[in-house]
XYZ file of C-alpha atoms in Angstrom:
600
model
C 8.502 103.794 212.204
C 9.273 107.528 212.377
C 11.272 108.894 215.244
C 9.153 110.894 217.682
C 10.594 113.932 219.398
C 9.538 114.215 223.018
C 8.429 117.771 223.772
C 7.562 119.348 227.078
C 3.850 119.992 227.606
C 4.009 123.805 227.127
C 5.895 123.238 223.882
C 3.241 120.808 222.724
C 0.551 123.404 223.423
C 2.480 126.073 221.538
C 3.030 123.738 218.631
C -0.664 122.890 218.479
C -1.730 126.554 218.456
C 0.930 127.501 215.917
C -0.209 124.693 213.626
C -3.818 125.843 213.857
C -2.972 129.455 213.027
C -0.738 128.346 210.145
C -3.586 126.306 208.685
C -5.922 129.301 208.861
C -3.408 131.605 207.182
C -2.858 129.134 204.367
C -6.577 128.843 203.681
C -8.575 131.617 205.430
C -11.643 131.097 203.249
C -12.314 127.406 202.728
C -14.747 126.428 200.007
C -18.361 126.095 201.301
C -18.845 122.322 200.932
C -18.867 119.543 203.477
C -15.111 119.366 203.031
C -15.058 122.733 204.767
C -15.160 120.778 207.986
C -11.638 122.146 207.988
C -13.266 125.539 208.531
C -14.467 124.238 211.877
C -11.149 122.593 212.636
C -8.996 125.465 211.418
C -10.930 128.295 212.978
C -8.623 130.482 215.078
C -11.178 130.372 217.888
C -10.437 126.666 218.368
C -8.914 126.079 221.801
C -6.548 123.193 222.425
C -6.908 121.777 225.905
C -4.612 119.246 227.548
C -6.925 117.991 230.255
C -9.157 114.946 230.135
C -11.891 115.195 227.544
C -15.554 115.536 228.365
C -18.691 115.945 226.306
C -18.727 119.682 226.979
C -15.110 120.412 226.078
C -14.366 118.368 222.975
C -14.133 120.795 220.059
C -16.028 123.495 221.915
C -19.572 123.659 220.520
C -18.681 121.803 217.330
C -18.862 118.241 218.702
C -20.428 116.204 221.466
C -19.632 112.777 222.901
C -22.139 109.960 223.138
C -22.588 109.339 226.863
C -23.041 105.946 228.484
C -26.697 106.782 229.187
C -27.429 107.531 225.518
C -25.225 104.967 223.819
C -26.507 102.266 221.534
C -24.811 99.423 219.672
C -23.633 99.693 216.087
C -24.066 97.216 213.261
C -21.139 95.133 214.593
C -22.647 94.950 218.075
C -20.123 97.345 219.642
C -21.132 100.138 222.028
C -21.273 103.651 220.548
C -20.239 105.193 223.882
C -17.525 107.795 223.320
C -18.363 108.371 219.655
C -17.940 111.967 218.452
C -21.061 113.608 217.009
C -21.526 116.762 214.926
C -23.431 119.628 216.487
C -25.733 120.589 213.594
C -26.490 123.993 215.110
C -22.796 124.763 214.975
C -22.789 123.958 211.253
C -25.770 126.239 210.674
C -23.826 129.116 212.201
C -21.416 128.731 209.298
C -24.238 128.601 206.760
C -23.732 124.876 206.119
C -26.254 122.113 205.746
C -24.591 118.847 206.716
C -27.118 116.663 204.936
C -27.120 118.664 201.695
C -23.356 118.678 201.414
C -23.347 114.867 201.591
C -25.391 114.444 198.423
C -24.068 112.064 195.807
C -22.856 108.453 195.900
C -21.488 107.968 199.413
C -18.649 105.748 198.133
C -17.380 108.629 196.005
C -17.869 111.191 198.785
C -16.008 108.962 201.237
C -13.093 108.488 198.843
C -12.731 112.223 198.161
C -12.976 113.179 201.826
C -10.458 110.499 202.802
C -8.034 111.773 200.159
C -8.361 115.339 201.430
C -7.997 114.335 205.080
C -4.952 112.238 204.147
C -3.463 115.241 202.403
C -4.013 117.320 205.524
C -2.233 114.739 207.669
C 0.704 114.741 205.278
C 0.878 118.557 205.435
C 0.948 118.309 209.228
C 3.612 115.608 209.156
C 1.347 113.111 210.957
C 1.912 109.494 209.856
C -0.997 107.783 208.151
C -2.814 105.303 210.441
C -2.477 102.633 207.761
C 1.326 102.862 207.962
C 1.276 101.498 211.519
C -1.050 98.648 210.632
C 1.281 97.366 207.948
C 4.374 97.182 210.150
C 5.894 95.033 212.911
C 4.531 97.640 215.345
C 0.938 97.085 214.269
C -1.993 96.195 216.515
C -3.825 93.150 215.206
C -7.473 92.455 215.876
C -9.148 89.065 216.355
C -12.381 90.396 217.875
C -13.870 93.776 217.009
C -13.104 96.363 219.704
C -14.312 99.968 219.855
C -11.616 101.647 221.939
C -13.805 104.754 222.223
C -16.277 102.823 224.369
C -13.575 101.644 226.806
C -13.764 103.569 230.081
C -10.788 102.044 231.882
C -7.573 100.367 230.757
C -5.692 98.112 233.150
C -2.048 97.182 232.631
C 0.218 94.434 233.841
C 3.802 95.567 234.487
C 6.454 92.904 233.789
C 6.941 92.303 230.053
C 3.953 94.596 229.406
C 4.673 98.141 230.545
C 8.266 97.141 231.167
C 10.154 94.967 228.737
C 13.275 93.215 229.943
C 16.298 92.195 227.982
C 15.519 88.480 227.850
C 19.146 87.433 227.590
C 20.067 89.517 230.636
C 17.023 88.905 232.869
C 16.384 85.250 232.071
C 20.119 84.621 231.848
C 20.570 85.694 235.457
C 17.483 83.696 236.507
C 19.061 80.671 234.841
C 22.370 81.287 236.640
C 20.677 81.434 240.041
C 18.651 78.324 239.201
C 21.800 76.410 238.275
C 23.601 77.531 241.422
C 20.714 76.213 243.508
C 20.641 72.930 241.554
C 24.375 72.557 242.128
C 23.932 73.087 245.872
C 21.296 70.318 245.771
C 23.840 67.932 244.199
C 22.889 68.086 240.513
C 25.660 68.036 237.882
C 25.470 71.388 236.062
C 29.080 71.815 234.932
C 29.487 72.857 231.319
C 25.895 74.076 230.896
C 25.098 77.596 229.675
C 21.938 79.598 229.055
C 20.637 79.128 225.513
C 17.642 81.433 224.833
C 17.238 80.056 221.311
C 16.355 76.632 222.708
C 12.886 77.670 223.904
C 10.165 80.095 222.822
C 6.971 81.164 224.518
C 3.908 79.142 223.523
C 5.527 75.712 223.706
C 4.407 73.028 226.167
C 6.497 70.829 228.452
C 5.481 67.187 228.733
C 6.641 66.464 232.275
C 5.983 62.735 231.965
C 8.190 62.183 228.904
C 10.768 64.956 229.302
C 9.708 66.554 226.026
C 9.125 70.069 224.782
C 6.273 70.020 222.259
C 4.568 72.351 219.818
C 0.848 71.726 219.426
C -1.620 73.153 216.945
C -4.862 74.850 217.990
C -6.628 71.474 218.190
C -4.057 70.006 220.586
C -2.253 67.731 218.106
C 1.513 67.625 218.619
C 3.279 68.788 215.460
C 6.892 68.848 216.668
C 8.722 67.682 219.756
C 12.138 67.817 221.366
C 13.400 65.359 223.973
C 15.899 67.150 226.149
C 17.811 69.320 223.714
C 17.431 66.913 220.752
C 14.750 67.267 218.077
C 12.608 64.178 217.473
C 11.875 62.932 213.987
C 8.407 63.281 212.486
C 7.977 59.522 212.761
C 8.999 59.482 216.428
C 6.530 62.292 217.175
C 3.759 60.391 215.386
C 4.483 57.177 217.277
C 4.658 58.965 220.623
C 1.695 61.369 220.297
C -0.359 59.933 217.427
C -3.346 59.225 219.682
C -2.719 61.817 222.387
C -3.863 65.428 222.516
C -2.294 68.184 224.602
C -4.853 69.028 227.286
C -3.569 71.898 229.426
C -6.197 71.107 232.045
C -4.108 68.034 232.888
C -1.566 70.017 234.882
C 0.153 66.896 236.197
C 1.541 66.253 232.696
C 1.528 69.514 230.729
C 3.170 72.840 231.568
C 2.334 75.706 229.226
C 5.126 78.267 228.716
C 2.915 81.330 229.050
C 5.432 84.115 229.408
C 9.040 85.005 228.760
C 9.662 84.277 232.451
C 9.246 80.609 231.492
C 12.311 80.645 229.247
C 14.991 80.166 231.926
C 13.082 77.348 233.623
C 12.448 75.482 230.359
C 16.066 75.787 229.200
C 17.341 74.451 232.533
C 14.845 71.573 232.497
C 15.579 70.423 228.936
C 19.323 70.445 229.650
C 18.839 68.451 232.844
C 16.741 65.902 230.921
C 19.899 65.187 228.900
C 21.859 64.713 232.125
C 19.209 62.346 233.449
C 19.261 60.306 230.222
C 23.060 60.160 230.366
C 22.851 58.627 233.847
C 25.139 61.209 235.474
C 22.713 62.436 238.146
C 23.860 61.000 241.509
C 21.809 58.134 242.870
C 21.709 59.689 246.333
C 19.265 62.313 244.987
C 16.745 59.498 244.856
C 15.068 57.728 241.927
C 14.169 60.600 239.616
C 11.805 60.442 236.674
C 11.151 63.327 234.265
C 8.310 64.670 236.392
C 10.426 64.632 239.545
C 13.225 66.347 237.662
C 10.870 69.141 236.593
C 9.829 69.614 240.198
C 13.478 69.927 241.279
C 14.252 72.534 238.600
C 11.143 74.504 239.508
C 12.120 74.454 243.177
C 15.607 75.745 242.360
C 14.247 78.635 240.304
C 11.573 79.414 242.905
C 14.295 79.795 245.535
C 16.007 82.413 243.371
C 12.807 84.484 243.295
C 11.716 83.982 246.889
C 15.129 84.665 248.390
C 15.162 87.959 246.527
C 18.631 87.571 245.031
C 17.508 88.074 241.459
C 15.238 91.064 241.999
C 17.732 92.749 244.313
C 20.340 92.592 241.555
C 17.893 93.992 238.988
C 16.779 96.822 241.282
C 20.395 97.816 241.916
C 21.196 98.096 238.187
C 17.913 98.321 236.230
C 19.672 99.823 233.208
C 21.313 96.433 232.576
C 18.007 94.592 232.426
C 15.302 97.008 231.202
C 14.888 98.082 227.578
C 13.720 101.740 227.625
C 10.727 102.819 225.519
C 10.360 106.638 225.402
C 7.105 106.407 223.425
C 5.306 104.369 226.090
C 4.531 107.187 228.581
C 3.205 109.343 225.723
C 0.827 106.579 224.646
C -0.553 106.346 228.195
C -0.826 110.141 228.398
C -2.963 110.147 225.255
C -5.262 107.563 226.794
C -5.546 109.378 230.114
C -6.283 112.725 228.490
C -8.924 111.053 226.327
C -10.815 110.312 229.528
C -9.675 106.730 230.130
C -9.068 105.657 233.709
C -5.687 103.925 233.824
C -4.968 101.079 236.229
C -1.758 99.240 237.072
C -2.432 95.703 238.310
C 0.714 93.647 238.888
C 1.784 90.622 240.892
C 5.113 92.299 241.712
C 5.573 93.770 245.187
C 5.560 97.484 245.957
C 9.322 98.079 246.239
C 10.111 96.335 242.969
C 7.188 97.986 241.144
C 8.116 101.480 242.315
C 11.791 101.067 241.386
C 11.079 99.637 237.929
C 8.348 102.161 237.086
C 10.471 105.118 238.219
C 13.324 103.946 236.017
C 11.140 103.230 232.986
C 8.694 106.169 233.106
C 9.745 109.248 235.068
C 12.510 110.454 232.735
C 10.158 110.384 229.744
C 7.208 112.219 231.329
C 6.634 115.978 230.864
C 6.429 118.692 233.520
C 8.058 116.695 236.339
C 5.269 114.121 236.280
C 5.903 110.841 238.062
C 4.661 107.436 237.037
C 1.997 107.482 239.767
C 0.400 110.549 238.131
C -0.613 108.426 235.149
C -2.727 105.924 237.054
C -6.092 106.291 238.737
C -5.350 103.175 240.745
C -2.259 101.032 241.394
C -2.536 97.503 242.774
C 0.620 95.554 243.645
C 0.908 91.945 244.880
C -2.388 91.318 243.087
C -2.053 87.523 243.133
C -3.341 87.013 239.607
C -5.092 84.867 238.406
C -6.911 84.632 241.772
C -7.349 88.408 241.551
C -9.862 87.853 238.731
C -11.581 84.880 240.380
C -12.037 85.635 244.073
C -11.676 88.314 246.736
C -8.609 88.841 248.927
C -8.100 91.388 251.730
C -7.238 94.872 250.496
C -4.450 96.950 252.011
C -3.411 100.522 251.323
C 0.303 101.237 250.941
C 0.740 104.357 253.090
C 4.487 105.007 253.205
C 7.469 105.050 250.876
C 8.828 102.106 252.838
C 5.821 100.044 251.794
C 4.013 99.933 255.157
C 0.367 98.982 254.770
C -2.922 99.261 256.612
C -6.255 97.468 256.043
C -8.515 99.296 253.635
C -12.179 98.913 252.719
C -12.712 101.748 250.246
C -10.447 102.880 247.436
C -9.791 106.401 246.225
C -8.533 107.936 242.992
C -4.757 107.866 242.818
C -4.531 105.285 245.578
C -1.855 102.591 245.938
C -3.064 99.210 247.160
C -2.000 95.636 247.735
C -4.215 92.614 247.134
C -7.937 93.053 246.651
C -9.895 91.782 243.670
C -11.091 92.730 240.213
C -14.654 92.923 241.547
C -13.466 95.580 243.990
C -11.950 97.554 241.121
C -15.219 97.442 239.179
C -17.262 98.549 242.178
C -14.954 101.398 243.138
C -14.838 102.795 239.583
C -18.496 101.941 238.862
C -17.295 100.406 235.591
C -18.011 96.820 234.680
C -17.425 94.106 232.101
C -16.651 95.116 228.552
C -16.030 98.756 229.468
C -12.632 97.648 230.828
C -9.671 96.639 228.671
C -6.884 94.673 230.352
C -3.455 94.534 228.742
C -0.938 91.851 229.686
C 1.632 89.371 228.425
C 0.428 86.236 230.215
C -2.042 84.283 228.073
C -3.687 82.585 231.053
C -3.178 84.857 234.052
C -3.826 88.168 232.267
C -5.873 87.469 229.158
C -7.862 84.286 229.631
C -8.974 84.757 233.240
C -10.040 88.409 232.967
C -12.093 87.499 229.894
C -13.669 84.297 231.209
C -14.612 85.488 234.696
C -15.324 89.181 234.145
C -15.936 89.610 230.404
C -13.248 92.304 230.329
C -11.858 93.063 226.894
C -8.252 91.961 226.508
C -5.025 92.825 224.717
C -2.014 90.502 224.591
C 1.516 91.884 224.472
C 3.794 89.589 222.508
C 7.213 91.117 221.905
C 8.234 88.227 219.625
C 5.624 89.456 217.155
C 8.007 92.018 215.681
C 10.572 89.376 214.780
C 7.894 87.027 213.467
C 6.393 89.787 211.313
C 9.763 90.517 209.747
C 10.307 86.806 209.196
C 6.941 86.592 207.447
C 7.864 89.469 205.155
C 11.203 87.864 204.268
C 9.582 84.479 203.715
C 6.847 85.660 201.364
C 8.771 84.370 198.362
C 9.503 80.898 199.804
C 5.937 80.664 201.147
C 4.529 81.480 197.712
C 6.782 78.776 196.277
C 5.508 76.235 198.822
C 1.879 77.096 198.064
C 2.491 76.789 194.326
C 4.228 73.423 194.743
C 1.441 72.085 196.956
C -1.184 73.261 194.479
C 0.734 71.530 191.673
C 0.853 68.310 193.682
C -2.892 68.560 194.353
C -3.609 68.835 190.618
C -1.239 65.989 189.717
C -2.559 63.876 192.589
C -6.185 64.287 191.489
C -5.280 63.146 187.975
C -3.260 60.208 189.313
C -6.120 59.113 191.568
C -8.582 59.009 188.684
C -6.214 56.832 186.643
C -5.615 54.630 189.681
C -9.352 54.130 190.112
C -9.651 53.209 186.422
C -6.844 50.639 186.843
C -8.458 49.236 189.985
C -11.803 48.696 188.246
C -10.133 47.057 185.247
C -8.158 44.756 187.569
C -11.401 43.709 189.210
C -12.840 43.126 185.723
C -15.373 45.917 186.074
C -15.910 48.820 183.643
C -13.853 51.940 184.360
C -15.422 55.381 184.783
C -15.972 55.756 181.025
C -16.017 53.481 177.985
C -12.796 55.095 176.692
C -11.074 54.442 180.018
C -12.302 50.846 179.948
C -10.779 50.306 176.516
C -7.535 52.207 177.235
C -4.311 50.344 176.487
C -2.795 48.838 179.661
C 0.684 50.066 178.809
C -0.454 53.649 178.208
C -2.390 53.676 181.468
C 0.542 52.239 183.444
C 3.085 54.647 181.938
C 0.886 57.667 182.628
C 0.506 56.613 186.255
C 4.240 55.993 186.620
C 5.086 59.441 185.304
C 2.581 61.136 187.619
C 3.854 59.156 190.617
C 7.460 60.197 189.892
C 6.316 63.841 189.623
C 4.559 63.660 193.005
C 7.582 62.073 194.655
C 9.862 64.777 193.304
C 7.413 67.456 194.452
C 7.438 65.897 197.943
C 11.229 66.023 198.007
C 11.106 69.752 197.306
C 8.132 70.608 199.521
C 9.306 68.827 202.714
C 12.481 70.855 203.420
C 10.695 74.114 202.562
C 7.931 73.360 205.067
C 10.524 72.323 207.663
C 12.300 75.665 207.274
C 9.109 77.647 207.252
C 7.621 76.106 210.394
C 4.395 77.234 211.966
C 3.675 80.427 213.841
C 2.490 80.561 217.421
C -1.277 81.117 217.527
C -2.093 84.302 219.443
C -5.866 84.355 219.135
C -6.491 84.357 222.867
C -7.063 88.101 223.091
C -9.350 90.622 221.383
C -6.297 92.455 220.090
C -2.587 91.708 220.266
C 0.590 93.649 219.569
C 4.296 93.656 220.349
C 4.444 96.517 222.858
C 2.138 98.959 224.655
C 3.707 102.003 222.977
C 2.200 100.826 219.672
C -1.049 102.397 220.906
C 0.633 105.755 220.250
C 0.110 105.201 216.524
C -3.600 104.416 216.796
C -5.141 107.166 218.987
C -7.354 106.387 222.012
C -10.418 106.502 219.722
C -9.495 103.618 217.436
C -12.158 101.183 216.255
C -10.419 97.840 215.766
C -12.312 95.617 213.344
C -11.514 91.930 213.067
C -11.035 90.432 209.648
C -13.775 88.253 208.238
C -13.121 84.631 209.064
C -13.602 82.245 206.153
C -14.169 78.515 205.959
C -12.496 76.164 203.539
C -15.387 76.180 201.037
C -15.251 79.995 200.849
C -11.870 79.735 199.144
C -13.284 77.449 196.485
C -16.290 79.690 195.864
C -13.916 82.623 195.388
C -11.816 80.509 192.999
C -14.883 79.545 190.984
C -16.123 83.140 190.723
C -12.753 84.219 189.349
C -12.524 81.443 186.766
C -16.156 80.880 185.819
C -17.655 84.345 186.144
C -19.355 86.063 189.043
C -22.541 83.972 188.865
C -23.581 80.459 187.912
C -26.861 78.991 186.681
């Protein structure tokens, strides 16, 4: 990831104009082919504007934007709203015929034009878009999304626009939780915050005192009781016939966000104390579910009493990880005509303090964080914000005083309200809105299910997981090769076993030769294959244990590690999801490679 120098806005304008003039001087007479689109782009008459784009200002007379009234859907079913179109009359003024200059095999034309455009980007020092995709800072697509057609982008704040140092933030939350548990009479001596004990995406079984990892079908793959890992056999015996159903909230608690880390660590440690029998009897007969309730109450007190947030607001530099690229990414989106919204459950005072600290010093021309957003909504009460309507209040003073409000305005600051109100006030609905958040349920699932908003999930752990995947490519390839070897050996063994079974039952084997095969030769062959499979198992098992399984993030249309990653993709990006294959597709691909491209 290249380092980006933050320039003031006048300097950015000067740089843009200087670059344009330099391009023209280097090549004042471009060759008259379609590649001379650079003639249009490099013309010294080109004016760089820093305001929000509109169909009349983009590229002067050279281009036009597809408006919402004239948009269609493309071959992937995505809206063409916001697409850039060539003004053919503008081409004719340069003596060019757009259709004629595209003659020839389009695959070849596309390759040549891409090579030339890539060369231009390199000359300008602009990173290739593909470089961002193949990095821990990539944006990954599970459902095709045309960002050009998005009219408004809403953002959550905590762990989305603002990323906290987990060890610092959750560590202090844990400390306050333990202090409250101690005041309630729980034995907490000798316990310390261990962030490596829990990751987001796991599920707490409140009935059994376990922390479990389930696959996408709800089957429990691994489990930990208290702070101790359970064996594969113990997991199978305990959950062999039980699926994780998050709708059963009385038993399962999904760790949606990084805010869940401190609570889960405290709970798993207290499960150990409960099992050890050291929790005083005067606290009442406690089971694992009651213990979870007590831990949750202790942590809730830390938030409600304001101790934790007051400490963070007094010294935000100790808890917030700065991201200088983030404000620039939002500026690009705003100037591309997107309406930006901040929708957070945090209160006004906390939101203002955190946003000032994280944004204002990185914005150009004395801009403040409020200048970025067309609407700010605090105390939103998500997920109810996406499901129902609450009273709307306007925040009218720096002290956070509010008054009832029935109509919003651009640049306004509000408390409460509803997503439906946002849609009505902006006259933008459904899939024209992209909402970006870190909470799988509150931010991503509910906005999609109830409103059909497009969604983006922020998952900071993705960067570490991506690097781990890169480092584990060798071991993973080894595991795949070993498993494939076992599959081949196992298929051979099974055929011999079937032949032996039929002979034992005094029936003919699969073939006459197999029926007449010497018993000793058959038995020895099977013994050798069985030993091979056992040895393969011994090697495969620890490799799979070390490799583990990755957390499934396919809840959102797109997902990435941080909002500033949008800076590498432009506000006009068309995210295309990869083709999803079924198991038989792999075999058909294998057959085409080994037996030719077609079969009779």
